[in-house]
Amino acid sequence: MALTDFLDPVGKPGPQTLPDAQTWMQGRTFYGGASTLIAYTAAIRAFPDLPPLRAAQVGFVAPVGETVETRVQIVRRGRNVTQLRSEILCDGEVALTAFFLFGAARDPNARHPAARADNVAFDPDDAEIVMADKGPVFIRNHFELRRGQDFSGKGPPVVRRWLRLKGDHGLDPVSQLILVGDTLPPGAMRAMERPGPISSINWSFNILDPEPVTQDGWWLAETNSQWADHGFSSERLRLWNMDGTQIVDGMQIAAVFG
């Protein structure tokens, strides 16, 4: 089933059951990129004249299941910037809340590029395939992952992977970024002293290029734990295209159980 079919009910009045929803699950809830994409899709369908998306702050409040209701409200519409809130409700309760910032381009008064990807270990076509037959349901069904660093197992609290969506997904470039941007587990996974679940609590990201492009659908994603203690990890999330140009800069806090 195409991703456009999965998203077709989004934004319609009342609770809507999403087709093929079980293929996007991560435990008891939708994978965070998929649920964030639902909130974003509801926003741009409610207000189709918005300028490009520049930033988002997302709170994963409760499990998001296959039947959802969306609620969108403009908080402020300025001359260049529009800020709005988009929420997903399940069983009448808020399960995800997202604050999106859309902004029209202006003549720059400051300009410098983001740092390029360093220590890129492999071309994705030559890299080791990972998570092909294990891991969360959403990865097995919808993603192709390949190793993007030259070590595995214990090590620095960094996870770097090449990734791309399987098949012809039919998404616009920004929707694709949202869907793939939260794919990897937190970097703290490599620092865990014993096995246990890990869960994203929030996700904040800035889009550095509102018209992103890459080659053959490949993106280089990285999660990097900046600090971990007391059952939490502060993570930096970055996404580059095949040329090593950074497209997304983000951060989140993850709960580390066990």
mmCIF file of C-alpha atoms in Angstrom:
data_model
loop_
_atom_site.group_PDB
_atom_site.id
_atom_site.type_symbol
_atom_site.label_atom_id
_atom_site.label_comp_id
_atom_site.label_asym_id
_atom_site.label_seq_id
_atom_site.Cartn_x
_atom_site.Cartn_y
_atom_site.Cartn_z
ATOM 1 C CA MET A 1 0.000 0.000 0.000
ATOM 2 C CA ALA A 2 1.293 3.462 -0.904
ATOM 3 C CA LEU A 3 2.063 5.975 1.814
ATOM 4 C CA THR A 4 -0.401 8.347 0.192
ATOM 5 C CA ASP A 5 -3.155 5.797 0.914
ATOM 6 C CA PHE A 6 -2.055 5.558 4.547
ATOM 7 C CA LEU A 7 -2.325 9.352 4.859
ATOM 8 C CA ASP A 8 -5.562 9.743 2.893
ATOM 9 C CA PRO A 9 -7.926 9.901 5.939
ATOM 10 C CA VAL A 10 -5.757 12.469 7.789
ATOM 11 C CA GLY A 11 -7.510 15.756 8.471
ATOM 12 C CA LYS A 12 -11.035 14.523 7.839
ATOM 13 C CA PRO A 13 -13.585 15.313 10.595
ATOM 14 C CA GLY A 14 -13.853 12.962 13.542
ATOM 15 C CA PRO A 15 -11.836 9.827 14.355
ATOM 16 C CA GLN A 16 -10.321 8.162 11.286
ATOM 17 C CA THR A 17 -8.896 4.642 10.997
ATOM 18 C CA LEU A 18 -5.683 4.660 9.006
ATOM 19 C CA PRO A 19 -5.186 1.808 6.517
ATOM 20 C CA ASP A 20 -2.120 -0.410 6.866
ATOM 21 C CA ALA A 21 -1.479 1.175 10.271
ATOM 22 C CA GLN A 22 -0.033 -1.948 11.893
ATOM 23 C CA THR A 23 2.974 -1.829 9.575
ATOM 24 C CA TRP A 24 4.038 1.473 11.190
ATOM 25 C CA MET A 25 4.046 0.299 14.797
ATOM 26 C CA GLN A 26 6.930 0.519 17.238
ATOM 27 C CA GLY A 27 5.737 -1.458 20.227
ATOM 28 C CA ARG A 28 2.382 -0.037 21.400
ATOM 29 C CA THR A 29 2.545 3.143 19.315
ATOM 30 C CA PHE A 30 3.260 4.465 15.864
ATOM 31 C CA TYR A 31 6.881 5.116 15.060
ATOM 32 C CA GLY A 32 7.549 8.780 15.928
ATOM 33 C CA GLY A 33 8.322 9.895 12.369
ATOM 34 C CA ALA A 34 5.024 8.454 11.144
ATOM 35 C CA SER A 35 2.944 10.081 13.881
ATOM 36 C CA THR A 36 4.736 13.416 13.338
ATOM 37 C CA LEU A 37 4.004 13.130 9.612
ATOM 38 C CA ILE A 38 0.305 12.667 10.426
ATOM 39 C CA ALA A 39 0.332 15.906 12.434
ATOM 40 C CA TYR A 40 2.222 17.740 9.678
ATOM 41 C CA THR A 41 -0.119 16.428 6.973
ATOM 42 C CA ALA A 42 -3.136 17.592 8.976
ATOM 43 C CA ALA A 43 -1.562 21.051 9.262
ATOM 44 C CA ILE A 44 -0.819 21.571 5.564
ATOM 45 C CA ARG A 45 -4.219 20.203 4.562
ATOM 46 C CA ALA A 46 -6.000 22.546 6.949
ATOM 47 C CA PHE A 47 -3.937 25.533 5.738
ATOM 48 C CA PRO A 48 -2.610 24.802 2.227
ATOM 49 C CA ASP A 49 -1.192 28.318 1.714
ATOM 50 C CA LEU A 50 1.523 27.999 4.365
ATOM 51 C CA PRO A 51 5.122 28.986 3.560
ATOM 52 C CA PRO A 52 7.833 26.279 3.829
ATOM 53 C CA LEU A 53 8.310 24.395 7.076
ATOM 54 C CA ARG A 54 11.368 25.628 8.994
ATOM 55 C CA ALA A 55 11.166 24.015 12.443
ATOM 56 C CA ALA A 56 9.090 21.793 14.716
ATOM 57 C CA GLN A 57 8.771 20.858 18.374
ATOM 58 C CA VAL A 58 7.027 17.546 18.934
ATOM 59 C CA GLY A 59 5.865 15.930 22.169
ATOM 60 C CA PHE A 60 5.152 12.191 22.136
ATOM 61 C CA VAL A 61 2.536 12.296 24.889
ATOM 62 C CA ALA A 62 0.890 8.861 24.726
ATOM 63 C CA PRO A 63 0.643 5.868 22.355
ATOM 64 C CA VAL A 64 -0.782 6.676 18.918
ATOM 65 C CA GLY A 65 -2.891 3.862 17.487
ATOM 66 C CA GLU A 66 -4.562 3.172 14.167
ATOM 67 C CA THR A 67 -7.638 5.344 14.878
ATOM 68 C CA VAL A 68 -6.746 9.015 15.187
ATOM 69 C CA GLU A 69 -8.381 12.413 15.236
ATOM 70 C CA THR A 70 -6.433 15.560 14.368
ATOM 71 C CA ARG A 71 -6.843 19.132 15.595
ATOM 72 C CA VAL A 72 -5.027 22.099 14.040
ATOM 73 C CA GLN A 73 -4.934 25.710 15.217
ATOM 74 C CA ILE A 74 -2.954 28.718 13.984
ATOM 75 C CA VAL A 75 -1.287 30.370 16.967
ATOM 76 C CA ARG A 76 0.007 33.384 15.055
ATOM 77 C CA ARG A 77 0.274 34.354 11.416
ATOM 78 C CA GLY A 78 2.828 37.101 10.795
ATOM 79 C CA ARG A 79 4.106 38.709 7.609
ATOM 80 C CA ASN A 80 6.801 36.039 7.081
ATOM 81 C CA VAL A 81 6.274 33.434 9.794
ATOM 82 C CA THR A 82 3.229 31.333 10.699
ATOM 83 C CA GLN A 83 3.197 29.268 13.867
ATOM 84 C CA LEU A 84 0.581 26.608 14.472
ATOM 85 C CA ARG A 85 -0.268 23.745 16.773
ATOM 86 C CA SER A 86 -1.241 20.341 15.394
ATOM 87 C CA GLU A 87 -2.411 17.562 17.713
ATOM 88 C CA ILE A 88 -3.308 13.897 17.397
ATOM 89 C CA LEU A 89 -6.068 12.611 19.662
ATOM 90 C CA CYS A 90 -6.691 8.943 20.427
ATOM 91 C CA ASP A 91 -9.825 7.991 22.358
ATOM 92 C CA GLY A 92 -10.453 11.685 22.925
ATOM 93 C CA GLU A 93 -7.109 12.331 24.635
ATOM 94 C CA VAL A 94 -4.049 14.110 23.238
ATOM 95 C CA ALA A 95 -1.446 11.544 22.174
ATOM 96 C CA LEU A 96 0.891 13.862 20.234
ATOM 97 C CA THR A 97 1.261 17.622 20.186
ATOM 98 C CA ALA A 98 3.371 19.413 17.586
ATOM 99 C CA PHE A 99 4.252 23.084 17.237
ATOM 100 C CA PHE A 100 5.227 23.854 13.636
ATOM 101 C CA LEU A 101 6.952 27.000 12.398
ATOM 102 C CA PHE A 102 6.527 27.909 8.722
ATOM 103 C CA GLY A 103 8.546 30.775 7.258
ATOM 104 C CA ALA A 104 8.910 32.511 3.921
ATOM 105 C CA ALA A 105 12.443 33.135 2.653
ATOM 106 C CA ARG A 106 13.982 36.605 3.047
ATOM 107 C CA ASP A 107 17.144 38.222 1.711
ATOM 108 C CA PRO A 108 19.865 36.844 4.040
ATOM 109 C CA ASN A 109 21.697 39.121 6.455
ATOM 110 C CA ALA A 110 23.822 36.224 7.691
ATOM 111 C CA ARG A 111 25.043 33.260 5.726
ATOM 112 C CA HIS A 112 27.269 30.264 6.454
ATOM 113 C CA PRO A 113 26.864 26.569 5.680
ATOM 114 C CA ALA A 114 26.293 23.820 8.207
ATOM 115 C CA ALA A 115 29.176 21.444 8.886
ATOM 116 C CA ARG A 116 29.453 18.650 6.357
ATOM 117 C CA ALA A 117 29.285 15.011 7.385
ATOM 118 C CA ASP A 118 32.688 13.824 8.615
ATOM 119 C CA ASN A 119 34.181 10.337 8.863
ATOM 120 C CA VAL A 120 31.710 8.850 6.406
ATOM 121 C CA ALA A 121 32.763 5.235 6.438
ATOM 122 C CA PHE A 122 30.943 3.794 3.438
ATOM 123 C CA ASP A 123 29.064 4.438 0.263
ATOM 124 C CA PRO A 124 25.579 3.081 1.045
ATOM 125 C CA ASP A 125 25.600 0.731 -1.914
ATOM 126 C CA ASP A 126 28.741 -0.938 -0.523
ATOM 127 C CA ALA A 127 27.784 -0.834 3.156
ATOM 128 C CA GLU A 128 26.595 -3.729 5.307
ATOM 129 C CA ILE A 129 22.815 -4.208 5.382
ATOM 130 C CA VAL A 130 21.403 -3.968 8.920
ATOM 131 C CA MET A 131 17.991 -4.561 10.542
ATOM 132 C CA ALA A 132 16.673 -6.418 7.487
ATOM 133 C CA ASP A 133 14.989 -9.186 9.482
ATOM 134 C CA LYS A 134 14.818 -7.853 13.037
ATOM 135 C CA GLY A 135 13.953 -4.745 14.980
ATOM 136 C CA PRO A 136 10.726 -2.734 15.029
ATOM 137 C CA VAL A 137 7.919 -3.575 12.625
ATOM 138 C CA PHE A 138 8.085 -0.201 10.884
ATOM 139 C CA ILE A 139 11.743 -0.687 9.927
ATOM 140 C CA ARG A 140 11.239 -4.184 8.542
ATOM 141 C CA ASN A 141 8.259 -3.057 6.467
ATOM 142 C CA HIS A 142 9.251 0.369 5.201
ATOM 143 C CA PHE A 143 12.980 1.087 5.509
ATOM 144 C CA GLU A 144 16.293 -0.063 4.118
ATOM 145 C CA LEU A 145 19.200 0.540 6.519
ATOM 146 C CA ARG A 146 22.932 0.154 5.968
ATOM 147 C CA ARG A 147 25.828 0.683 8.309
ATOM 148 C CA GLY A 148 27.242 4.213 8.238
ATOM 149 C CA GLN A 149 30.106 3.858 10.744
ATOM 150 C CA ASP A 150 33.083 1.537 10.964
ATOM 151 C CA PHE A 151 32.262 -0.118 14.291
ATOM 152 C CA SER A 152 29.397 -1.969 15.962
ATOM 153 C CA GLY A 153 28.496 -2.996 19.493
ATOM 154 C CA LYS A 154 29.918 -1.045 22.421
ATOM 155 C CA GLY A 155 31.692 2.205 21.652
ATOM 156 C CA PRO A 156 31.100 5.961 21.570
ATOM 157 C CA PRO A 157 27.372 6.740 22.104
ATOM 158 C CA VAL A 158 26.768 7.433 18.418
ATOM 159 C CA VAL A 159 24.566 5.536 15.938
ATOM 160 C CA ARG A 160 25.024 6.401 12.255
ATOM 161 C CA ARG A 161 23.174 4.671 9.426
ATOM 162 C CA TRP A 162 22.405 5.154 5.766
ATOM 163 C CA LEU A 163 18.666 4.823 5.295
ATOM 164 C CA ARG A 164 15.964 5.171 2.696
ATOM 165 C CA LEU A 165 12.293 4.366 2.278
ATOM 166 C CA LYS A 166 11.371 1.266 0.339
ATOM 167 C CA GLY A 167 9.387 1.473 -2.851
ATOM 168 C CA ASP A 168 7.724 4.466 -4.495
ATOM 169 C CA HIS A 169 6.450 6.394 -1.474
ATOM 170 C CA GLY A 170 5.050 9.404 -3.347
ATOM 171 C CA LEU A 171 5.882 11.903 -0.597
ATOM 172 C CA ASP A 172 6.965 15.503 -1.088
ATOM 173 C CA PRO A 173 10.574 16.155 0.055
ATOM 174 C CA VAL A 174 9.726 17.728 3.432
ATOM 175 C CA SER A 175 7.227 14.994 4.333
ATOM 176 C CA GLN A 176 9.932 12.465 3.489
ATOM 177 C CA LEU A 177 12.388 14.205 5.860
ATOM 178 C CA ILE A 178 9.854 14.107 8.683
ATOM 179 C CA LEU A 179 9.161 10.438 8.099
ATOM 180 C CA VAL A 180 12.818 9.352 8.093
ATOM 181 C CA GLY A 181 14.235 11.847 10.611
ATOM 182 C CA ASP A 182 13.518 9.875 13.797
ATOM 183 C CA THR A 183 14.311 6.394 12.494
ATOM 184 C CA LEU A 184 17.426 5.526 14.503
ATOM 185 C CA PRO A 185 17.577 4.445 18.148
ATOM 186 C CA PRO A 186 19.204 6.915 20.562
ATOM 187 C CA GLY A 187 22.996 6.944 20.653
ATOM 188 C CA ALA A 188 22.745 6.086 24.360
ATOM 189 C CA MET A 189 22.000 2.529 23.208
ATOM 190 C CA ARG A 190 25.759 2.029 22.930
ATOM 191 C CA ALA A 191 26.335 3.178 26.518
ATOM 192 C CA MET A 192 23.666 0.985 28.162
ATOM 193 C CA GLU A 193 25.002 -1.244 30.927
ATOM 194 C CA ARG A 194 22.265 -3.859 30.492
ATOM 195 C CA PRO A 195 19.472 -4.568 27.978
ATOM 196 C CA GLY A 196 16.308 -2.498 28.260
ATOM 197 C CA PRO A 197 13.807 -0.532 26.191
ATOM 198 C CA ILE A 198 14.424 3.012 24.947
ATOM 199 C CA SER A 199 11.673 5.503 24.099
ATOM 200 C CA SER A 200 11.693 8.983 22.552
ATOM 201 C CA ILE A 201 9.824 11.546 24.652
ATOM 202 C CA ASN A 202 10.112 14.559 22.379
ATOM 203 C CA TRP A 203 11.715 15.664 19.122
ATOM 204 C CA SER A 204 12.753 19.137 18.041
ATOM 205 C CA PHE A 205 14.206 19.782 14.606
ATOM 206 C CA ASN A 206 15.154 22.546 12.178
ATOM 207 C CA ILE A 207 14.992 22.058 8.415
ATOM 208 C CA LEU A 208 18.028 23.676 6.819
ATOM 209 C CA ASP A 209 16.876 23.259 3.223
ATOM 210 C CA PRO A 210 13.124 23.389 2.483
ATOM 211 C CA GLU A 211 13.710 21.807 -0.938
ATOM 212 C CA PRO A 212 16.006 18.905 -0.025
ATOM 213 C CA VAL A 213 17.411 16.506 -2.596
ATOM 214 C CA THR A 214 19.618 13.427 -2.399
ATOM 215 C CA GLN A 215 20.692 10.541 -4.626
ATOM 216 C CA ASP A 216 18.790 7.265 -4.926
ATOM 217 C CA GLY A 217 16.713 8.110 -1.857
ATOM 218 C CA TRP A 218 19.659 7.668 0.564
ATOM 219 C CA TRP A 219 20.061 9.828 3.698
ATOM 220 C CA LEU A 220 22.807 9.593 6.300
ATOM 221 C CA ALA A 221 21.251 9.775 9.786
ATOM 222 C CA GLU A 222 22.996 10.079 13.140
ATOM 223 C CA THR A 223 21.942 10.044 16.782
ATOM 224 C CA ASN A 224 24.553 11.174 19.293
ATOM 225 C CA SER A 225 24.027 11.035 23.053
ATOM 226 C CA GLN A 226 25.395 14.255 24.581
ATOM 227 C CA TRP A 227 24.657 13.146 28.169
ATOM 228 C CA ALA A 228 22.886 10.223 29.849
ATOM 229 C CA ASP A 229 21.931 9.662 33.505
ATOM 230 C CA HIS A 230 18.906 9.230 35.793
ATOM 231 C CA GLY A 231 17.101 7.169 33.134
ATOM 232 C CA PHE A 232 17.291 9.838 30.396
ATOM 233 C CA SER A 233 19.556 10.723 27.485
ATOM 234 C CA SER A 234 19.954 14.074 25.731
ATOM 235 C CA GLU A 235 20.406 13.333 22.046
ATOM 236 C CA ARG A 236 21.442 15.281 18.977
ATOM 237 C CA LEU A 237 19.908 14.101 15.685
ATOM 238 C CA ARG A 238 21.314 15.043 12.293
ATOM 239 C CA LEU A 239 20.495 14.120 8.704
ATOM 240 C CA TRP A 240 22.709 14.626 5.643
ATOM 241 C CA ASN A 241 22.131 13.947 1.971
ATOM 242 C CA MET A 242 24.395 11.771 -0.175
ATOM 243 C CA ASP A 243 26.690 14.718 -0.905
ATOM 244 C CA GLY A 244 27.358 15.256 2.812
ATOM 245 C CA THR A 245 25.232 18.424 3.051
ATOM 246 C CA GLN A 246 23.326 18.673 6.328
ATOM 247 C CA ILE A 247 19.572 18.964 5.798
ATOM 248 C CA VAL A 248 18.098 18.498 9.304
ATOM 249 C CA ASP A 249 19.440 19.481 12.725
ATOM 250 C CA GLY A 250 17.553 18.251 15.768
ATOM 251 C CA MET A 251 17.580 17.091 19.354
ATOM 252 C CA GLN A 252 15.450 15.067 21.719
ATOM 253 C CA ILE A 253 15.337 13.524 25.145
ATOM 254 C CA ALA A 254 14.922 9.762 25.332
ATOM 255 C CA ALA A 255 13.910 7.582 28.250
ATOM 256 C CA VAL A 256 16.359 4.744 28.916
ATOM 257 C CA PHE A 257 14.751 1.924 30.885
ATOM 258 C CA GLY A 258 16.107 -1.214 32.509
#
